[in-house]
Amino acid sequence: MAAAALCFRRFALSVSCFLLAVPLLMAQDPSNLSLEHYAKTCPNVEHVVRTEMECAGCDGSVLLDDTATLIGEKQAEQNVNSLKGFELVDKIKEKLEAECPGTVSCADLLAIAARDATVLVGGPYWDVPVGRLDSKEASLDLANKDIPTPQQGLITLISKFWEKGLDATDMVALVGSHTIGFARCANFRDRIYGDFEMTSKSNPASATYLSKLKEICPLDGGDDNISAMDSYTSSTFDNAYFETLIKGEGLLNSDQEMWSSIAGYSTADTVNKYWADPALFFKQFSDSMVKMGNITNPAGGEVRKSCRFVNT
């Protein structure tokens, strides 16, 4: 279970590598995506991905390494020291190239892997429409601009999702992926030394939790120390994460904003619904993942031979 949880964290849902790096992910009309795209050209694609995910543990613009002519997105402020699992992507891609050369895009690989990683840690299954093309470029500036940061307020967060065609309901569901994984001290220091006591109403249990967080994340140093974003069930995909928000114990400011912000009437109501009804959360998460995966860009693309580099 721990390995599967780590695997999920590598793909998701922060959902950061597949979430708001989407402006460069796909490069065609979303109507071109289908469940049958590889039925004849690579019928075992999902089996190959699932097998490697089980053994181990998103246009792929975020996968591109820096070269003399291209600066990739791995060093974006929100990605550096956070995105993991590139070697696993390489391994899956090698298997797919051996079975179906030049057929399966890295963007599709990531979409399928994100679904499988979710299932492996107890989350919902959804059918993944495929047929995406890989971006031929990456943008460090765009990644820094578009990917939400843990310090941003609710209105900014909603706007960033809205710009990608995702509404506030999608946002709450997708951020629910924080039920799995860890955050770096550098990303939650402002929160625990800021308004954590106020939002958690200083109850004894929350005070004990806050003390532990401060041990992990001192005021100075320890930027790469980590803590689970879901303090209840950090290796299981469930709805317990929403309880942390209702108790005012969200680790990231951007997460707690969905419950505590004065502008968050609708998002707080959605948090309540997902905490009360795990089936509703699972259904909306699945729907929102498909909706996010259908975001396209008309710039053109390719099927990369290696997920780290554009074809030459």
mmCIF file of C-alpha atoms in Angstrom:
data_model
loop_
_atom_site.group_PDB
_atom_site.id
_atom_site.type_symbol
_atom_site.label_atom_id
_atom_site.label_comp_id
_atom_site.label_asym_id
_atom_site.label_seq_id
_atom_site.Cartn_x
_atom_site.Cartn_y
_atom_site.Cartn_z
ATOM 1 C CA MET A 1 0.000 0.000 0.000
ATOM 2 C CA ALA A 2 2.806 2.440 0.830
ATOM 3 C CA ALA A 3 4.468 1.833 -2.527
ATOM 4 C CA ALA A 4 1.179 2.352 -4.321
ATOM 5 C CA ALA A 5 0.578 5.568 -2.380
ATOM 6 C CA LEU A 6 3.990 6.877 -3.356
ATOM 7 C CA CYS A 7 3.251 5.906 -6.939
ATOM 8 C CA PHE A 8 0.006 7.832 -6.881
ATOM 9 C CA ARG A 9 1.748 10.870 -5.434
ATOM 10 C CA ARG A 10 4.188 10.740 -8.316
ATOM 11 C CA PHE A 11 1.396 11.168 -10.833
ATOM 12 C CA ALA A 12 -1.317 13.113 -9.364
ATOM 13 C CA LEU A 13 -3.374 13.837 -8.455
ATOM 14 C CA SER A 14 -1.081 17.034 -6.669
ATOM 15 C CA VAL A 15 -2.434 16.424 -9.412
ATOM 16 C CA SER A 16 0.275 18.888 -10.285
ATOM 17 C CA CYS A 17 2.075 17.199 -13.196
ATOM 18 C CA PHE A 18 -1.194 16.362 -14.942
ATOM 19 C CA LEU A 19 -3.377 19.053 -13.454
ATOM 20 C CA LEU A 20 -2.518 22.562 -14.478
ATOM 21 C CA ALA A 21 0.319 21.765 -16.795
ATOM 22 C CA VAL A 22 -2.514 20.914 -19.155
ATOM 23 C CA PRO A 23 -2.157 23.955 -21.442
ATOM 24 C CA LEU A 24 0.594 22.052 -23.243
ATOM 25 C CA LEU A 25 -0.721 18.541 -22.801
ATOM 26 C CA MET A 26 -2.852 17.651 -25.763
ATOM 27 C CA ALA A 27 -2.844 19.132 -29.226
ATOM 28 C CA GLN A 28 -6.068 18.313 -31.024
ATOM 29 C CA ASP A 29 -9.827 18.559 -30.885
ATOM 30 C CA PRO A 30 -11.046 16.700 -27.780
ATOM 31 C CA SER A 31 -13.597 14.930 -29.950
ATOM 32 C CA ASN A 32 -10.649 13.006 -31.411
ATOM 33 C CA LEU A 33 -10.152 11.256 -28.064
ATOM 34 C CA SER A 34 -11.887 7.916 -27.663
ATOM 35 C CA LEU A 35 -11.835 4.728 -25.640
ATOM 36 C CA GLU A 36 -11.016 2.716 -28.770
ATOM 37 C CA HIS A 37 -8.095 4.742 -30.130
ATOM 38 C CA TYR A 38 -5.527 1.964 -29.544
ATOM 39 C CA ALA A 39 -7.906 -0.964 -30.074
ATOM 40 C CA LYS A 40 -6.104 -2.050 -33.263
ATOM 41 C CA THR A 41 -2.713 -0.351 -33.019
ATOM 42 C CA CYS A 42 -1.811 -1.185 -29.398
ATOM 43 C CA PRO A 43 -4.571 -3.233 -27.733
ATOM 44 C CA ASN A 44 -2.471 -4.104 -24.666
ATOM 45 C CA VAL A 45 -1.575 -0.526 -23.748
ATOM 46 C CA GLU A 46 -3.607 -0.445 -20.531
ATOM 47 C CA HIS A 47 -2.301 -3.850 -19.452
ATOM 48 C CA VAL A 48 1.319 -2.724 -19.968
ATOM 49 C CA VAL A 49 0.810 0.454 -17.951
ATOM 50 C CA ARG A 50 -1.081 -1.305 -15.169
ATOM 51 C CA THR A 51 1.541 -4.044 -14.858
ATOM 52 C CA GLU A 52 4.373 -1.550 -14.442
ATOM 53 C CA MET A 53 2.346 0.525 -11.992
ATOM 54 C CA GLU A 54 1.656 -2.539 -9.889
ATOM 55 C CA CYS A 55 5.338 -3.466 -9.896
ATOM 56 C CA ALA A 56 6.380 0.036 -8.846
ATOM 57 C CA GLY A 57 4.009 1.853 -7.750
ATOM 58 C CA CYS A 58 1.404 15.095 -17.914
ATOM 59 C CA ASP A 59 1.413 16.030 -21.822
ATOM 60 C CA GLY A 60 4.155 15.198 -21.206
ATOM 61 C CA SER A 61 5.488 18.796 -21.372
ATOM 62 C CA VAL A 62 6.419 18.401 -17.702
ATOM 63 C CA LEU A 63 8.536 15.353 -18.636
ATOM 64 C CA LEU A 64 10.880 17.199 -20.998
ATOM 65 C CA ASP A 65 14.463 17.610 -19.781
ATOM 66 C CA ASP A 66 16.371 20.832 -20.380
ATOM 67 C CA THR A 67 18.388 20.957 -23.594
ATOM 68 C CA ALA A 68 20.427 23.622 -25.357
ATOM 69 C CA THR A 69 17.300 24.779 -27.189
ATOM 70 C CA LEU A 70 14.512 24.072 -24.686
ATOM 71 C CA ILE A 71 14.041 24.861 -20.996
ATOM 72 C CA GLY A 72 11.677 22.338 -19.463
ATOM 73 C CA GLU A 73 9.187 22.653 -16.606
ATOM 74 C CA LYS A 74 10.797 20.402 -13.992
ATOM 75 C CA GLN A 75 12.447 23.407 -12.343
ATOM 76 C CA ALA A 76 9.246 25.421 -12.091
ATOM 77 C CA GLU A 77 8.813 26.719 -8.550
ATOM 78 C CA GLN A 78 5.824 24.458 -7.887
ATOM 79 C CA ASN A 79 7.519 21.382 -9.402
ATOM 80 C CA VAL A 80 11.122 21.463 -8.212
ATOM 81 C CA ASN A 81 11.778 18.858 -5.502
ATOM 82 C CA SER A 82 8.130 17.806 -5.758
ATOM 83 C CA LEU A 83 7.614 15.848 -8.963
ATOM 84 C CA LYS A 84 8.914 12.300 -8.767
ATOM 85 C CA GLY A 85 8.662 9.127 -10.771
ATOM 86 C CA PHE A 86 10.196 10.195 -14.064
ATOM 87 C CA GLU A 87 12.158 6.938 -14.158
ATOM 88 C CA LEU A 88 8.918 4.972 -13.845
ATOM 89 C CA VAL A 89 7.509 6.892 -16.803
ATOM 90 C CA ASP A 90 10.644 6.008 -18.760
ATOM 91 C CA LYS A 91 10.231 2.334 -17.926
ATOM 92 C CA ILE A 92 6.577 2.235 -18.989
ATOM 93 C CA LYS A 93 7.389 4.088 -22.200
ATOM 94 C CA GLU A 94 10.168 1.616 -23.010
ATOM 95 C CA LYS A 95 7.724 -1.277 -22.603
ATOM 96 C CA LEU A 96 5.168 0.423 -24.833
ATOM 97 C CA GLU A 97 7.762 1.230 -27.502
ATOM 98 C CA ALA A 98 8.839 -2.416 -27.517
ATOM 99 C CA GLU A 99 5.254 -3.570 -27.997
ATOM 100 C CA CYS A 100 3.868 -0.766 -30.189
ATOM 101 C CA PRO A 101 6.661 1.471 -31.564
ATOM 102 C CA GLY A 102 5.747 5.101 -32.102
ATOM 103 C CA THR A 103 2.109 4.567 -31.186
ATOM 104 C CA VAL A 104 1.261 5.520 -27.589
ATOM 105 C CA SER A 105 1.871 9.122 -26.533
ATOM 106 C CA CYS A 106 3.422 10.085 -23.233
ATOM 107 C CA ALA A 107 0.328 12.175 -22.522
ATOM 108 C CA ASP A 108 -1.873 9.076 -22.791
ATOM 109 C CA LEU A 109 0.606 7.081 -20.736
ATOM 110 C CA LEU A 110 0.303 9.626 -17.920
ATOM 111 C CA ALA A 111 -3.479 9.767 -18.117
ATOM 112 C CA ILE A 112 -3.767 5.986 -17.826
ATOM 113 C CA ALA A 113 -1.102 5.792 -15.112
ATOM 114 C CA ALA A 114 -2.856 8.450 -13.024
ATOM 115 C CA ARG A 115 -6.058 6.397 -13.148
ATOM 116 C CA ASP A 116 -4.280 3.146 -12.285
ATOM 117 C CA ALA A 117 -2.349 4.736 -9.431
ATOM 118 C CA THR A 118 -5.630 6.010 -7.997
ATOM 119 C CA VAL A 119 -7.194 2.549 -8.160
ATOM 120 C CA LEU A 120 -4.147 0.908 -6.586
ATOM 121 C CA VAL A 121 -4.601 2.955 -3.406
ATOM 122 C CA GLY A 122 -8.334 2.395 -3.109
ATOM 123 C CA GLY A 123 -9.699 5.157 -5.313
ATOM 124 C CA PRO A 124 -12.248 5.054 -8.124
ATOM 125 C CA TYR A 125 -11.850 3.617 -11.607
ATOM 126 C CA TRP A 126 -12.771 5.588 -14.717
ATOM 127 C CA ASP A 127 -12.470 4.935 -18.432
ATOM 128 C CA VAL A 128 -9.690 7.057 -19.949
ATOM 129 C CA PRO A 129 -10.333 8.493 -23.426
ATOM 130 C CA VAL A 130 -7.063 8.311 -25.376
ATOM 131 C CA GLY A 131 -5.540 9.590 -28.574
ATOM 132 C CA ARG A 132 -3.628 12.584 -27.227
ATOM 133 C CA LEU A 133 -0.499 13.939 -28.836
ATOM 134 C CA ASP A 134 2.588 15.086 -26.940
ATOM 135 C CA SER A 135 3.591 18.702 -26.851
ATOM 136 C CA LYS A 136 6.642 19.691 -28.877
ATOM 137 C CA GLU A 137 7.499 22.425 -26.428
ATOM 138 C CA ALA A 138 7.511 23.261 -22.737
ATOM 139 C CA SER A 139 7.225 26.568 -20.906
ATOM 140 C CA LEU A 140 8.884 27.196 -17.570
ATOM 141 C CA ASP A 141 7.283 30.643 -17.415
ATOM 142 C CA LEU A 142 3.832 29.224 -18.137
ATOM 143 C CA ALA A 143 4.262 26.501 -15.527
ATOM 144 C CA ASN A 144 5.266 29.096 -12.932
ATOM 145 C CA LYS A 145 2.274 31.213 -13.912
ATOM 146 C CA ASP A 146 -0.429 28.566 -14.276
ATOM 147 C CA ILE A 147 0.221 25.959 -11.593
ATOM 148 C CA PRO A 148 -1.419 27.003 -8.295
ATOM 149 C CA THR A 149 0.827 27.692 -5.336
ATOM 150 C CA PRO A 150 0.067 26.718 -1.725
ATOM 151 C CA GLN A 151 -0.053 30.373 -0.667
ATOM 152 C CA GLN A 152 -2.704 31.564 -3.109
ATOM 153 C CA GLY A 153 -6.211 32.625 -2.102
ATOM 154 C CA LEU A 154 -9.467 31.031 -3.184
ATOM 155 C CA ILE A 155 -10.436 33.568 -5.851
ATOM 156 C CA THR A 156 -7.061 33.169 -7.566
ATOM 157 C CA LEU A 157 -7.325 29.382 -7.379
ATOM 158 C CA ILE A 158 -10.829 29.299 -8.826
ATOM 159 C CA SER A 159 -9.702 31.645 -11.615
ATOM 160 C CA LYS A 160 -6.774 29.384 -12.535
ATOM 161 C CA PHE A 161 -9.031 26.366 -12.813
ATOM 162 C CA TRP A 162 -11.679 28.365 -14.650
ATOM 163 C CA GLU A 163 -9.117 29.435 -17.267
ATOM 164 C CA LYS A 164 -8.636 25.757 -18.062
ATOM 165 C CA GLY A 165 -12.350 25.071 -18.372
ATOM 166 C CA LEU A 166 -12.705 23.602 -14.876
ATOM 167 C CA ASP A 167 -15.227 24.969 -12.382
ATOM 168 C CA ALA A 168 -15.109 25.202 -8.592
ATOM 169 C CA THR A 169 -16.743 21.784 -8.214
ATOM 170 C CA ASP A 170 -14.007 20.255 -10.360
ATOM 171 C CA MET A 171 -11.386 22.078 -8.326
ATOM 172 C CA VAL A 172 -12.584 20.764 -4.962
ATOM 173 C CA ALA A 173 -12.844 17.223 -6.309
ATOM 174 C CA LEU A 174 -9.424 17.265 -7.980
ATOM 175 C CA VAL A 175 -7.689 18.810 -4.981
ATOM 176 C CA GLY A 176 -9.195 15.907 -3.055
ATOM 177 C CA SER A 177 -6.272 13.946 -4.515
ATOM 178 C CA HIS A 178 -4.355 15.438 -1.581
ATOM 179 C CA THR A 179 -5.808 12.545 0.394
ATOM 180 C CA ILE A 180 -2.581 10.880 -0.778
ATOM 181 C CA GLY A 181 0.958 12.126 -0.522
ATOM 182 C CA PHE A 182 3.122 14.656 1.217
ATOM 183 C CA ALA A 183 3.963 18.338 1.135
ATOM 184 C CA ARG A 184 7.335 19.977 1.641
ATOM 185 C CA CYS A 185 7.916 22.180 4.656
ATOM 186 C CA ALA A 186 8.665 25.091 2.311
ATOM 187 C CA ASN A 187 5.087 24.824 1.069
ATOM 188 C CA PHE A 188 3.307 24.710 4.429
ATOM 189 C CA ARG A 189 5.553 26.785 6.729
ATOM 190 C CA ASP A 190 3.519 29.972 6.200
ATOM 191 C CA ARG A 191 0.354 28.071 7.002
ATOM 192 C CA ILE A 192 1.433 26.519 10.313
ATOM 193 C CA TYR A 193 3.061 29.718 11.554
ATOM 194 C CA GLY A 194 0.160 31.764 10.218
ATOM 195 C CA ASP A 195 -3.571 31.148 10.613
ATOM 196 C CA PHE A 196 -3.554 27.427 11.476
ATOM 197 C CA GLU A 197 -4.468 28.082 15.119
ATOM 198 C CA MET A 198 -7.324 30.351 14.075
ATOM 199 C CA THR A 199 -8.876 27.970 11.540
ATOM 200 C CA SER A 200 -8.508 24.952 13.846
ATOM 201 C CA LYS A 201 -9.987 26.935 16.759
ATOM 202 C CA SER A 202 -7.081 25.885 18.982
ATOM 203 C CA ASN A 203 -8.731 22.663 20.129
ATOM 204 C CA PRO A 204 -6.357 20.334 22.049
ATOM 205 C CA ALA A 205 -6.096 17.692 19.329
ATOM 206 C CA SER A 206 -5.312 20.308 16.707
ATOM 207 C CA ALA A 207 -2.765 21.936 19.014
ATOM 208 C CA THR A 208 -0.954 18.603 19.364
ATOM 209 C CA TYR A 209 -0.969 18.133 15.600
ATOM 210 C CA LEU A 210 0.342 21.665 15.099
ATOM 211 C CA SER A 211 3.199 21.048 17.531
ATOM 212 C CA LYS A 212 4.231 17.978 15.550
ATOM 213 C CA LEU A 213 4.109 19.970 12.322
ATOM 214 C CA LYS A 214 6.353 22.643 13.831
ATOM 215 C CA GLU A 215 8.844 19.969 14.873
ATOM 216 C CA ILE A 216 8.925 18.778 11.271
ATOM 217 C CA CYS A 217 9.029 22.293 9.856
ATOM 218 C CA PRO A 218 10.946 24.862 11.932
ATOM 219 C CA LEU A 219 10.853 28.562 11.148
ATOM 220 C CA ASP A 220 14.301 28.315 9.617
ATOM 221 C CA GLY A 221 15.702 25.388 7.632
ATOM 222 C CA GLY A 222 14.232 22.002 6.859
ATOM 223 C CA ASP A 223 12.609 23.137 3.615
ATOM 224 C CA ASP A 224 12.591 19.603 2.215
ATOM 225 C CA ASN A 225 11.135 17.961 5.326
ATOM 226 C CA ILE A 226 7.734 16.483 4.539
ATOM 227 C CA SER A 227 4.379 15.844 6.165
ATOM 228 C CA ALA A 228 1.307 13.984 4.943
ATOM 229 C CA MET A 229 -1.400 16.242 3.530
ATOM 230 C CA ASP A 230 -4.063 13.917 4.937
ATOM 231 C CA SER A 231 -3.170 13.323 8.581
ATOM 232 C CA TYR A 232 -5.765 10.550 8.923
ATOM 233 C CA THR A 233 -5.302 8.078 6.057
ATOM 234 C CA SER A 234 -2.310 9.283 4.068
ATOM 235 C CA SER A 235 -1.813 6.061 2.098
ATOM 236 C CA THR A 236 -5.443 5.438 1.132
ATOM 237 C CA PHE A 237 -7.496 7.301 -1.446
ATOM 238 C CA ASP A 238 -10.651 8.207 0.460
ATOM 239 C CA ASN A 239 -12.590 11.274 1.603
ATOM 240 C CA ALA A 240 -10.854 11.709 4.966
ATOM 241 C CA TYR A 241 -8.898 14.647 3.574
ATOM 242 C CA PHE A 242 -12.073 16.739 3.622
ATOM 243 C CA GLU A 243 -12.407 16.160 7.357
ATOM 244 C CA THR A 244 -9.059 17.898 7.852
ATOM 245 C CA LEU A 245 -10.471 20.972 6.117
ATOM 246 C CA ILE A 246 -13.686 20.942 8.154
ATOM 247 C CA LYS A 247 -11.603 20.774 11.332
ATOM 248 C CA GLY A 248 -9.500 23.681 10.076
ATOM 249 C CA GLU A 249 -6.394 21.494 9.882
ATOM 250 C CA GLY A 250 -5.634 21.683 6.161
ATOM 251 C CA LEU A 251 -1.870 21.552 5.707
ATOM 252 C CA LEU A 252 -1.731 23.880 2.716
ATOM 253 C CA ASN A 253 -3.231 27.338 2.823
ATOM 254 C CA SER A 254 -4.643 26.841 -0.678
ATOM 255 C CA ASP A 255 -6.525 23.749 0.531
ATOM 256 C CA GLN A 256 -7.893 25.288 3.728
ATOM 257 C CA GLU A 257 -9.140 28.268 1.719
ATOM 258 C CA MET A 258 -11.803 26.039 0.175
ATOM 259 C CA TRP A 259 -13.411 25.708 3.612
ATOM 260 C CA SER A 260 -12.385 28.784 5.572
ATOM 261 C CA SER A 261 -12.339 31.624 3.033
ATOM 262 C CA ILE A 262 -15.115 34.200 3.355
ATOM 263 C CA ALA A 263 -15.463 33.797 -0.427
ATOM 264 C CA GLY A 264 -15.834 30.045 -0.106
ATOM 265 C CA TYR A 265 -19.544 29.533 0.507
ATOM 266 C CA SER A 266 -20.004 27.203 -2.464
ATOM 267 C CA THR A 267 -16.672 25.413 -2.055
ATOM 268 C CA ALA A 268 -17.300 24.876 1.672
ATOM 269 C CA ASP A 269 -20.667 23.343 0.815
ATOM 270 C CA THR A 270 -18.953 21.026 -1.679
ATOM 271 C CA VAL A 271 -16.339 20.029 0.926
ATOM 272 C CA ASN A 272 -19.187 19.142 3.289
ATOM 273 C CA LYS A 273 -20.910 17.037 0.638
ATOM 274 C CA TYR A 274 -17.754 15.101 -0.223
ATOM 275 C CA TRP A 275 -17.033 14.409 3.433
ATOM 276 C CA ALA A 276 -20.590 13.187 4.002
ATOM 277 C CA ASP A 277 -20.773 11.077 0.845
ATOM 278 C CA PRO A 278 -17.587 9.306 -0.332
ATOM 279 C CA ALA A 279 -19.408 7.840 -3.346
ATOM 280 C CA LEU A 280 -20.290 11.355 -4.505
ATOM 281 C CA PHE A 281 -16.640 12.402 -4.165
ATOM 282 C CA PHE A 282 -15.426 9.372 -6.106
ATOM 283 C CA LYS A 283 -17.955 10.002 -8.887
ATOM 284 C CA GLN A 284 -17.075 13.675 -9.229
ATOM 285 C CA PHE A 285 -13.337 12.998 -9.029
ATOM 286 C CA SER A 286 -13.638 10.508 -11.885
ATOM 287 C CA ASP A 287 -15.740 12.888 -13.968
ATOM 288 C CA SER A 288 -13.399 15.802 -13.303
ATOM 289 C CA MET A 289 -10.332 13.750 -14.226
ATOM 290 C CA VAL A 290 -11.906 12.914 -17.573
ATOM 291 C CA LYS A 291 -12.925 16.556 -18.054
ATOM 292 C CA MET A 292 -9.407 17.740 -17.239
ATOM 293 C CA GLY A 293 -7.893 15.133 -19.520
ATOM 294 C CA ASN A 294 -10.016 16.410 -22.409
ATOM 295 C CA ILE A 295 -8.495 19.897 -22.290
ATOM 296 C CA THR A 296 -6.776 20.468 -25.593
ATOM 297 C CA ASN A 297 -4.560 22.972 -27.345
ATOM 298 C CA PRO A 298 -4.415 23.537 -31.087
ATOM 299 C CA ALA A 299 -0.649 23.957 -31.322
ATOM 300 C CA GLY A 300 0.059 20.540 -32.839
ATOM 301 C CA GLY A 301 1.944 17.599 -31.391
ATOM 302 C CA GLU A 302 3.594 14.241 -31.872
ATOM 303 C CA VAL A 303 4.019 10.802 -30.324
ATOM 304 C CA ARG A 304 7.391 10.991 -28.613
ATOM 305 C CA LYS A 305 9.847 8.112 -28.752
ATOM 306 C CA SER A 306 11.211 9.198 -25.373
ATOM 307 C CA CYS A 307 9.106 11.134 -22.910
ATOM 308 C CA ARG A 308 12.132 13.237 -21.975
ATOM 309 C CA PHE A 309 12.819 14.677 -25.402
ATOM 310 C CA VAL A 310 10.951 15.846 -28.486
ATOM 311 C CA ASN A 311 11.535 13.745 -31.567
ATOM 312 C CA THR A 312 14.422 14.743 -33.827
#
